[in-house]
Amino acid sequence: MKAIFKPKPEQGLALGESPIPEIGPSEVLIKVRAAGICGTDLHIYNWDQWSRNRIRPPVIIGHEFVGEVVAAGKMVSQVEIGQRVSAEGHITCGHCAYCRTGRGHICKDVEIIGVDRNGCFAEYISINASNLWPVPDEIPDHHAAIFDPLGNAMHTVMAEPVGGKSLLITGAGAIGLFSVAVARYAGASQIIVLEPNAHKREIAQRVGADLALDPGDKNIEREVLARSDGLGVEVLLEMSGNPSAIEQGLHLLRNGACACVLGIPSDRILIDWGREVIFKGITIKGINGRMMFDTWYQSQNFMLKKYEPVDLLITHRIPFDEFERGFELLKSGEAIKVVLEMNNQSG
Ligand code: NAD
Ligand code: ZN
């Protein structure tokens, strides 16, 4: 089968041939129809420090997808051949203390498809049947392919009630922009976005932000205070991983507020802990992956109701074989979400 993989410990990816995966008794074989390119795939492409520490080539990459079940192991009873599915890409151990208490998203021994084991940038992928998410007919393939990043946004927004509250979102990449749309849907009263890229700021306003500013703008504090009763925002969603955005975001929070932090800094960061956290009495919630499967139900309900923002944020649908173009579009900042399609011949 065709597959996009990291062949060697160096920059770049290759399109090549790989055997169709075998399936175990509790696994299914899925014929992939469409797959989303994530920021993580870009890190693996670039072979940055994180990838060097984590990835063991050769490995097929990719973890956001939709496909069709074509074979199932003998222990699998809950899914039919031909069923269209997406899947949770975090493979949990199922028996650690976290898994046993409904917190598989922080499993002690998690493995991620396309990172720690072969992923979905291929004609076929095998995965545990318990990770499958059957997709209703109303959700088209290119939308179903991005349940994973929408789920990251959903998990972050739902970590703290935002209804009727003022919100600051730092970073309007794909996940930050999905968060804007979800926060609007969840009833936030004010959504302020900080993002250096002007094109992304404009998209943030189209998907529901009240105001989108450059993080270097001199008027930020004044604007934020004017829109938050002179106190600062009630919730921060940190979606950039940039140390200065984390610092700025915490600074713009009011006392007693909550920061839900998803963005991953590339190194340790420096924070004025006493001033921004302790004396303000704020709560910081680290967000990892998606709740299994609470977030998936929430994301599906969102997709069924809110077609337009999802469609707007999938800026490019391109043939699988042209993946290099997809990575270029993401690197240049032109694309928000790129979906690779197996049956797309058009280019
Ligand atoms: P992305 O790179 O597309 O988006 C990050 C955005 O932050 C970019 O648009 C960038 O311009 C913006 N940014 C940079 N500096 C900024 C600053 N000073 N202030 C405000 N914005 C700034 O990434 P993404 O795919 O949307 O993911 C967002 C973050 O979440 C990344 O750090 C990623 O590694 C992380 N992530 C975490 C999880 C998790 O489970 N915790 C899962 C997926 C991704
Ligand atoms: Zn576990």
PDB file of N, CA and C in Angstrom, residues 108-184:
ATOM      1  N   LYS A 108      -1.056   6.521  31.605  1.00  0.00           N
ATOM      2  CA  LYS A 108       0.367   6.453  31.955  1.00  0.00           C
ATOM      3  C   LYS A 108       1.205   5.909  30.785  1.00  0.00           C
ATOM      4  N   ASP A 109       0.614   5.019  29.990  1.00  0.00           N
ATOM      5  CA  ASP A 109       1.383   4.349  28.942  1.00  0.00           C
ATOM      6  C   ASP A 109       0.787   4.588  27.558  1.00  0.00           C
ATOM      7  N   VAL A 110       0.303   5.800  27.330  1.00  0.00           N
ATOM      8  CA  VAL A 110      -0.368   6.083  26.055  1.00  0.00           C
ATOM      9  C   VAL A 110       0.610   5.958  24.876  1.00  0.00           C
ATOM     10  N   GLU A 111       0.076   5.484  23.756  1.00  0.00           N
ATOM     11  CA  GLU A 111       0.833   5.493  22.501  1.00  0.00           C
ATOM     12  C   GLU A 111      -0.015   6.237  21.484  1.00  0.00           C
ATOM     13  N   ILE A 112       0.625   7.065  20.675  1.00  0.00           N
ATOM     14  CA  ILE A 112      -0.122   7.867  19.699  1.00  0.00           C
ATOM     15  C   ILE A 112       0.161   7.343  18.289  1.00  0.00           C
ATOM     16  N   ILE A 113      -0.919   7.137  17.525  1.00  0.00           N
ATOM     17  CA  ILE A 113      -0.725   6.672  16.141  1.00  0.00           C
ATOM     18  C   ILE A 113      -0.016   7.771  15.354  1.00  0.00           C
ATOM     19  N   GLY A 114       0.846   7.375  14.445  1.00  0.00           N
ATOM     20  CA  GLY A 114       1.584   8.350  13.640  1.00  0.00           C
ATOM     21  C   GLY A 114       2.719   9.013  14.392  1.00  0.00           C
ATOM     22  N   VAL A 115       2.916   8.610  15.648  1.00  0.00           N
ATOM     23  CA  VAL A 115       4.010   9.146  16.461  1.00  0.00           C
ATOM     24  C   VAL A 115       4.795   7.961  17.035  1.00  0.00           C
ATOM     25  N   ASP A 116       4.117   7.166  17.863  1.00  0.00           N
ATOM     26  CA  ASP A 116       4.773   6.039  18.524  1.00  0.00           C
ATOM     27  C   ASP A 116       4.560   4.719  17.766  1.00  0.00           C
ATOM     28  N   ARG A 117       3.583   4.712  16.882  1.00  0.00           N
ATOM     29  CA  ARG A 117       3.325   3.534  16.034  1.00  0.00           C
ATOM     30  C   ARG A 117       2.779   4.039  14.695  1.00  0.00           C
ATOM     31  N   ASN A 118       2.648   3.127  13.729  1.00  0.00           N
ATOM     32  CA  ASN A 118       2.257   3.570  12.389  1.00  0.00           C
ATOM     33  C   ASN A 118       0.917   4.294  12.398  1.00  0.00           C
ATOM     34  N   GLY A 119       0.835   5.352  11.587  1.00  0.00           N
ATOM     35  CA  GLY A 119      -0.331   6.217  11.570  1.00  0.00           C
ATOM     36  C   GLY A 119      -1.181   6.073  10.313  1.00  0.00           C
ATOM     37  N   CYS A 120      -1.917   7.137  10.008  1.00  0.00           N
ATOM     38  CA  CYS A 120      -2.995   7.064   9.014  1.00  0.00           C
ATOM     39  C   CYS A 120      -2.651   7.669   7.654  1.00  0.00           C
ATOM     40  N   PHE A 121      -1.432   8.178   7.457  1.00  0.00           N
ATOM     41  CA  PHE A 121      -1.092   8.688   6.125  1.00  0.00           C
ATOM     42  C   PHE A 121      -0.706   7.488   5.260  1.00  0.00           C
ATOM     43  N   ALA A 122      -1.721   6.670   4.973  1.00  0.00           N
ATOM     44  CA  ALA A 122      -1.508   5.418   4.254  1.00  0.00           C
ATOM     45  C   ALA A 122      -2.849   4.952   3.712  1.00  0.00           C
ATOM     46  N   GLU A 123      -2.797   3.986   2.798  1.00  0.00           N
ATOM     47  CA  GLU A 123      -4.071   3.481   2.273  1.00  0.00           C
ATOM     48  C   GLU A 123      -4.859   2.716   3.326  1.00  0.00           C
ATOM     49  N   TYR A 124      -4.143   2.090   4.267  1.00  0.00           N
ATOM     50  CA  TYR A 124      -4.812   1.332   5.330  1.00  0.00           C
ATOM     51  C   TYR A 124      -4.154   1.592   6.676  1.00  0.00           C
ATOM     52  N   ILE A 125      -4.961   1.507   7.738  1.00  0.00           N
ATOM     53  CA  ILE A 125      -4.422   1.552   9.095  1.00  0.00           C
ATOM     54  C   ILE A 125      -5.160   0.511   9.926  1.00  0.00           C
ATOM     55  N   SER A 126      -4.439  -0.109  10.857  1.00  0.00           N
ATOM     56  CA  SER A 126      -5.111  -1.015  11.807  1.00  0.00           C
ATOM     57  C   SER A 126      -5.176  -0.303  13.151  1.00  0.00           C
ATOM     58  N   ILE A 127      -6.285  -0.498  13.859  1.00  0.00           N
ATOM     59  CA  ILE A 127      -6.442   0.167  15.158  1.00  0.00           C
ATOM     60  C   ILE A 127      -7.408  -0.633  16.035  1.00  0.00           C
ATOM     61  N   ASN A 128      -7.267  -0.507  17.343  1.00  0.00           N
ATOM     62  CA  ASN A 128      -8.174  -1.192  18.270  1.00  0.00           C
ATOM     63  C   ASN A 128      -9.609  -0.740  17.995  1.00  0.00           C
ATOM     64  N   ALA A 129     -10.526  -1.691  17.972  1.00  0.00           N
ATOM     65  CA  ALA A 129     -11.930  -1.351  17.706  1.00  0.00           C
ATOM     66  C   ALA A 129     -12.468  -0.390  18.766  1.00  0.00           C
ATOM     67  N   SER A 130     -11.944  -0.470  19.990  1.00  0.00           N
ATOM     68  CA  SER A 130     -12.457   0.404  21.058  1.00  0.00           C
ATOM     69  C   SER A 130     -12.096   1.870  20.822  1.00  0.00           C
ATOM     70  N   ASN A 131     -11.181   2.149  19.880  1.00  0.00           N
ATOM     71  CA  ASN A 131     -10.831   3.547  19.568  1.00  0.00           C
ATOM     72  C   ASN A 131     -11.691   4.148  18.460  1.00  0.00           C
ATOM     73  N   LEU A 132     -12.543   3.317  17.848  1.00  0.00           N
ATOM     74  CA  LEU A 132     -13.294   3.808  16.679  1.00  0.00           C
ATOM     75  C   LEU A 132     -14.379   4.799  17.064  1.00  0.00           C
ATOM     76  N   TRP A 133     -14.639   5.725  16.151  1.00  0.00           N
ATOM     77  CA  TRP A 133     -15.767   6.640  16.278  1.00  0.00           C
ATOM     78  C   TRP A 133     -16.595   6.536  14.992  1.00  0.00           C
ATOM     79  N   PRO A 134     -17.747   5.820  15.034  1.00  0.00           N
ATOM     80  CA  PRO A 134     -18.584   5.723  13.832  1.00  0.00           C
ATOM     81  C   PRO A 134     -19.085   7.107  13.434  1.00  0.00           C
ATOM     82  N   VAL A 135     -19.059   7.400  12.147  1.00  0.00           N
ATOM     83  CA  VAL A 135     -19.400   8.744  11.677  1.00  0.00           C
ATOM     84  C   VAL A 135     -20.787   8.744  11.038  1.00  0.00           C
ATOM     85  N   PRO A 136     -21.699   9.626  11.484  1.00  0.00           N
ATOM     86  CA  PRO A 136     -23.026   9.681  10.857  1.00  0.00           C
ATOM     87  C   PRO A 136     -22.949  10.201   9.420  1.00  0.00           C
ATOM     88  N   ASP A 137     -23.914   9.790   8.607  1.00  0.00           N
ATOM     89  CA  ASP A 137     -23.915  10.138   7.175  1.00  0.00           C
ATOM     90  C   ASP A 137     -23.870  11.640   6.916  1.00  0.00           C
ATOM     91  N   GLU A 138     -24.465  12.425   7.843  1.00  0.00           N
ATOM     92  CA  GLU A 138     -24.551  13.884   7.620  1.00  0.00           C
ATOM     93  C   GLU A 138     -23.184  14.565   7.647  1.00  0.00           C
ATOM     94  N   ILE A 139     -22.191  13.921   8.224  1.00  0.00           N
ATOM     95  CA  ILE A 139     -20.866  14.559   8.316  1.00  0.00           C
ATOM     96  C   ILE A 139     -19.996  14.076   7.155  1.00  0.00           C
ATOM     97  N   PRO A 140     -19.602  15.005   6.251  1.00  0.00           N
ATOM     98  CA  PRO A 140     -18.814  14.578   5.088  1.00  0.00           C
ATOM     99  C   PRO A 140     -17.398  14.141   5.492  1.00  0.00           C
ATOM    100  N   ASP A 141     -16.747  13.414   4.593  1.00  0.00           N
ATOM    101  CA  ASP A 141     -15.416  12.873   4.901  1.00  0.00           C
ATOM    102  C   ASP A 141     -14.424  13.941   5.353  1.00  0.00           C
ATOM    103  N   HIS A 142     -14.370  15.066   4.626  1.00  0.00           N
ATOM    104  CA  HIS A 142     -13.317  16.032   4.962  1.00  0.00           C
ATOM    105  C   HIS A 142     -13.548  16.656   6.338  1.00  0.00           C
ATOM    106  N   HIS A 143     -14.800  16.713   6.797  1.00  0.00           N
ATOM    107  CA  HIS A 143     -15.057  17.180   8.163  1.00  0.00           C
ATOM    108  C   HIS A 143     -14.699  16.079   9.172  1.00  0.00           C
ATOM    109  N   ALA A 144     -15.118  14.855   8.870  1.00  0.00           N
ATOM    110  CA  ALA A 144     -14.865  13.744   9.804  1.00  0.00           C
ATOM    111  C   ALA A 144     -13.368  13.491   9.994  1.00  0.00           C
ATOM    112  N   ALA A 145     -12.578  13.912   8.999  1.00  0.00           N
ATOM    113  CA  ALA A 145     -11.124  13.701   9.097  1.00  0.00           C
ATOM    114  C   ALA A 145     -10.486  14.556  10.186  1.00  0.00           C
ATOM    115  N   ILE A 146     -11.198  15.611  10.644  1.00  0.00           N
ATOM    116  CA  ILE A 146     -10.539  16.514  11.594  1.00  0.00           C
ATOM    117  C   ILE A 146     -11.221  16.533  12.972  1.00  0.00           C
ATOM    118  N   PHE A 147     -11.844  15.422  13.324  1.00  0.00           N
ATOM    119  CA  PHE A 147     -12.394  15.268  14.678  1.00  0.00           C
ATOM    120  C   PHE A 147     -11.317  15.508  15.743  1.00  0.00           C
ATOM    121  N   ASP A 148     -10.096  15.080  15.452  1.00  0.00           N
ATOM    122  CA  ASP A 148      -9.017  15.139  16.452  1.00  0.00           C
ATOM    123  C   ASP A 148      -8.670  16.583  16.861  1.00  0.00           C
ATOM    124  N   PRO A 149      -8.309  17.481  15.921  1.00  0.00           N
ATOM    125  CA  PRO A 149      -7.988  18.847  16.353  1.00  0.00           C
ATOM    126  C   PRO A 149      -9.219  19.627  16.835  1.00  0.00           C
ATOM    127  N   LEU A 150     -10.381  19.369  16.220  1.00  0.00           N
ATOM    128  CA  LEU A 150     -11.593  20.008  16.745  1.00  0.00           C
ATOM    129  C   LEU A 150     -11.796  19.555  18.186  1.00  0.00           C
ATOM    130  N   GLY A 151     -11.494  18.288  18.442  1.00  0.00           N
ATOM    131  CA  GLY A 151     -11.613  17.735  19.792  1.00  0.00           C
ATOM    132  C   GLY A 151     -10.661  18.393  20.783  1.00  0.00           C
ATOM    133  N   ASN A 152      -9.447  18.730  20.337  1.00  0.00           N
ATOM    134  CA  ASN A 152      -8.524  19.459  21.222  1.00  0.00           C
ATOM    135  C   ASN A 152      -9.141  20.797  21.635  1.00  0.00           C
ATOM    136  N   ALA A 153      -9.728  21.476  20.649  1.00  0.00           N
ATOM    137  CA  ALA A 153     -10.369  22.767  20.933  1.00  0.00           C
ATOM    138  C   ALA A 153     -11.562  22.572  21.858  1.00  0.00           C
ATOM    139  N   MET A 154     -12.381  21.577  21.552  1.00  0.00           N
ATOM    140  CA  MET A 154     -13.584  21.303  22.347  1.00  0.00           C
ATOM    141  C   MET A 154     -13.211  20.982  23.794  1.00  0.00           C
ATOM    142  N   HIS A 155     -12.219  20.132  23.966  1.00  0.00           N
ATOM    143  CA  HIS A 155     -11.784  19.739  25.312  1.00  0.00           C
ATOM    144  C   HIS A 155     -11.351  20.977  26.104  1.00  0.00           C
ATOM    145  N   THR A 156     -10.621  21.869  25.451  1.00  0.00           N
ATOM    146  CA  THR A 156     -10.117  23.067  26.136  1.00  0.00           C
ATOM    147  C   THR A 156     -11.266  24.008  26.501  1.00  0.00           C
ATOM    148  N   VAL A 157     -12.163  24.261  25.549  1.00  0.00           N
ATOM    149  CA  VAL A 157     -13.274  25.183  25.823  1.00  0.00           C
ATOM    150  C   VAL A 157     -14.176  24.611  26.922  1.00  0.00           C
ATOM    151  N   MET A 158     -14.418  23.300  26.884  1.00  0.00           N
ATOM    152  CA  MET A 158     -15.338  22.682  27.839  1.00  0.00           C
ATOM    153  C   MET A 158     -14.710  22.434  29.221  1.00  0.00           C
ATOM    154  N   ALA A 159     -13.411  22.681  29.341  1.00  0.00           N
ATOM    155  CA  ALA A 159     -12.731  22.440  30.628  1.00  0.00           C
ATOM    156  C   ALA A 159     -13.191  23.412  31.708  1.00  0.00           C
ATOM    157  N   GLU A 160     -13.756  24.542  31.268  1.00  0.00           N
ATOM    158  CA  GLU A 160     -14.206  25.566  32.216  1.00  0.00           C
ATOM    159  C   GLU A 160     -15.459  26.200  31.614  1.00  0.00           C
ATOM    160  N   PRO A 161     -16.520  26.383  32.400  1.00  0.00           N
ATOM    161  CA  PRO A 161     -17.717  26.999  31.796  1.00  0.00           C
ATOM    162  C   PRO A 161     -17.380  28.382  31.216  1.00  0.00           C
ATOM    163  N   VAL A 162     -17.768  28.624  29.960  1.00  0.00           N
ATOM    164  CA  VAL A 162     -17.471  29.919  29.334  1.00  0.00           C
ATOM    165  C   VAL A 162     -18.736  30.724  29.038  1.00  0.00           C
ATOM    166  N   GLY A 163     -19.907  30.113  29.224  1.00  0.00           N
ATOM    167  CA  GLY A 163     -21.175  30.793  28.924  1.00  0.00           C
ATOM    168  C   GLY A 163     -21.275  32.122  29.666  1.00  0.00           C
ATOM    169  N   GLY A 164     -21.551  33.196  28.928  1.00  0.00           N
ATOM    170  CA  GLY A 164     -21.719  34.511  29.533  1.00  0.00           C
ATOM    171  C   GLY A 164     -20.433  35.142  30.045  1.00  0.00           C
ATOM    172  N   LYS A 165     -19.299  34.546  29.708  1.00  0.00           N
ATOM    173  CA  LYS A 165     -18.033  35.074  30.238  1.00  0.00           C
ATOM    174  C   LYS A 165     -17.162  35.705  29.150  1.00  0.00           C
ATOM    175  N   SER A 166     -16.206  36.541  29.620  1.00  0.00           N
ATOM    176  CA  SER A 166     -15.226  37.125  28.701  1.00  0.00           C
ATOM    177  C   SER A 166     -14.041  36.174  28.578  1.00  0.00           C
ATOM    178  N   LEU A 167     -13.561  36.061  27.343  1.00  0.00           N
ATOM    179  CA  LEU A 167     -12.567  35.032  27.019  1.00  0.00           C
ATOM    180  C   LEU A 167     -11.420  35.631  26.233  1.00  0.00           C
ATOM    181  N   LEU A 168     -10.216  35.187  26.544  1.00  0.00           N
ATOM    182  CA  LEU A 168      -9.056  35.559  25.732  1.00  0.00           C
ATOM    183  C   LEU A 168      -8.477  34.281  25.147  1.00  0.00           C
ATOM    184  N   ILE A 169      -8.245  34.278  23.834  1.00  0.00           N
ATOM    185  CA  ILE A 169      -7.629  33.121  23.183  1.00  0.00           C
ATOM    186  C   ILE A 169      -6.295  33.578  22.607  1.00  0.00           C
ATOM    187  N   THR A 170      -5.201  33.009  23.096  1.00  0.00           N
ATOM    188  CA  THR A 170      -3.891  33.374  22.562  1.00  0.00           C
ATOM    189  C   THR A 170      -3.466  32.306  21.555  1.00  0.00           C
ATOM    190  N   GLY A 171      -3.256  32.734  20.289  1.00  0.00           N
ATOM    191  CA  GLY A 171      -2.871  31.814  19.220  1.00  0.00           C
ATOM    192  C   GLY A 171      -4.062  31.396  18.390  1.00  0.00           C
ATOM    193  N   ALA A 172      -4.089  31.833  17.128  1.00  0.00           N
ATOM    194  CA  ALA A 172      -5.182  31.450  16.223  1.00  0.00           C
ATOM    195  C   ALA A 172      -4.659  30.557  15.110  1.00  0.00           C
ATOM    196  N   GLY A 173      -3.981  29.480  15.499  1.00  0.00           N
ATOM    197  CA  GLY A 173      -3.682  28.409  14.554  1.00  0.00           C
ATOM    198  C   GLY A 173      -4.964  27.604  14.382  1.00  0.00           C
ATOM    199  N   ALA A 174      -4.856  26.418  13.791  1.00  0.00           N
ATOM    200  CA  ALA A 174      -6.067  25.625  13.552  1.00  0.00           C
ATOM    201  C   ALA A 174      -6.842  25.407  14.851  1.00  0.00           C
ATOM    202  N   ILE A 175      -6.154  25.019  15.910  1.00  0.00           N
ATOM    203  CA  ILE A 175      -6.877  24.679  17.146  1.00  0.00           C
ATOM    204  C   ILE A 175      -7.430  25.930  17.820  1.00  0.00           C
ATOM    205  N   GLY A 176      -6.661  27.019  17.817  1.00  0.00           N
ATOM    206  CA  GLY A 176      -7.162  28.288  18.360  1.00  0.00           C
ATOM    207  C   GLY A 176      -8.407  28.753  17.617  1.00  0.00           C
ATOM    208  N   LEU A 177      -8.403  28.603  16.290  1.00  0.00           N
ATOM    209  CA  LEU A 177      -9.561  29.046  15.499  1.00  0.00           C
ATOM    210  C   LEU A 177     -10.777  28.152  15.734  1.00  0.00           C
ATOM    211  N   PHE A 178     -10.552  26.853  15.846  1.00  0.00           N
ATOM    212  CA  PHE A 178     -11.675  25.978  16.204  1.00  0.00           C
ATOM    213  C   PHE A 178     -12.223  26.388  17.581  1.00  0.00           C
ATOM    214  N   SER A 179     -11.320  26.782  18.476  1.00  0.00           N
ATOM    215  CA  SER A 179     -11.752  27.184  19.819  1.00  0.00           C
ATOM    216  C   SER A 179     -12.626  28.432  19.785  1.00  0.00           C
ATOM    217  N   VAL A 180     -12.301  29.348  18.872  1.00  0.00           N
ATOM    218  CA  VAL A 180     -13.130  30.546  18.733  1.00  0.00           C
ATOM    219  C   VAL A 180     -14.558  30.129  18.379  1.00  0.00           C
ATOM    220  N   ALA A 181     -14.666  29.261  17.364  1.00  0.00           N
ATOM    221  CA  ALA A 181     -16.005  28.841  16.909  1.00  0.00           C
ATOM    222  C   ALA A 181     -16.745  28.080  18.012  1.00  0.00           C
ATOM    223  N   VAL A 182     -16.031  27.227  18.736  1.00  0.00           N
ATOM    224  CA  VAL A 182     -16.676  26.441  19.796  1.00  0.00           C
ATOM    225  C   VAL A 182     -17.080  27.353  20.965  1.00  0.00           C
ATOM    226  N   ALA A 183     -16.219  28.311  21.306  1.00  0.00           N
ATOM    227  CA  ALA A 183     -16.528  29.209  22.427  1.00  0.00           C
ATOM    228  C   ALA A 183     -17.755  30.068  22.120  1.00  0.00           C
ATOM    229  N   ARG A 184     -17.887  30.480  20.853  1.00  0.00           N
ATOM    230  CA  ARG A 184     -19.076  31.243  20.438  1.00  0.00           C
ATOM    231  C   ARG A 184     -20.315  30.369  20.616  1.00  0.00           C
TER     232      ARG A 184
END
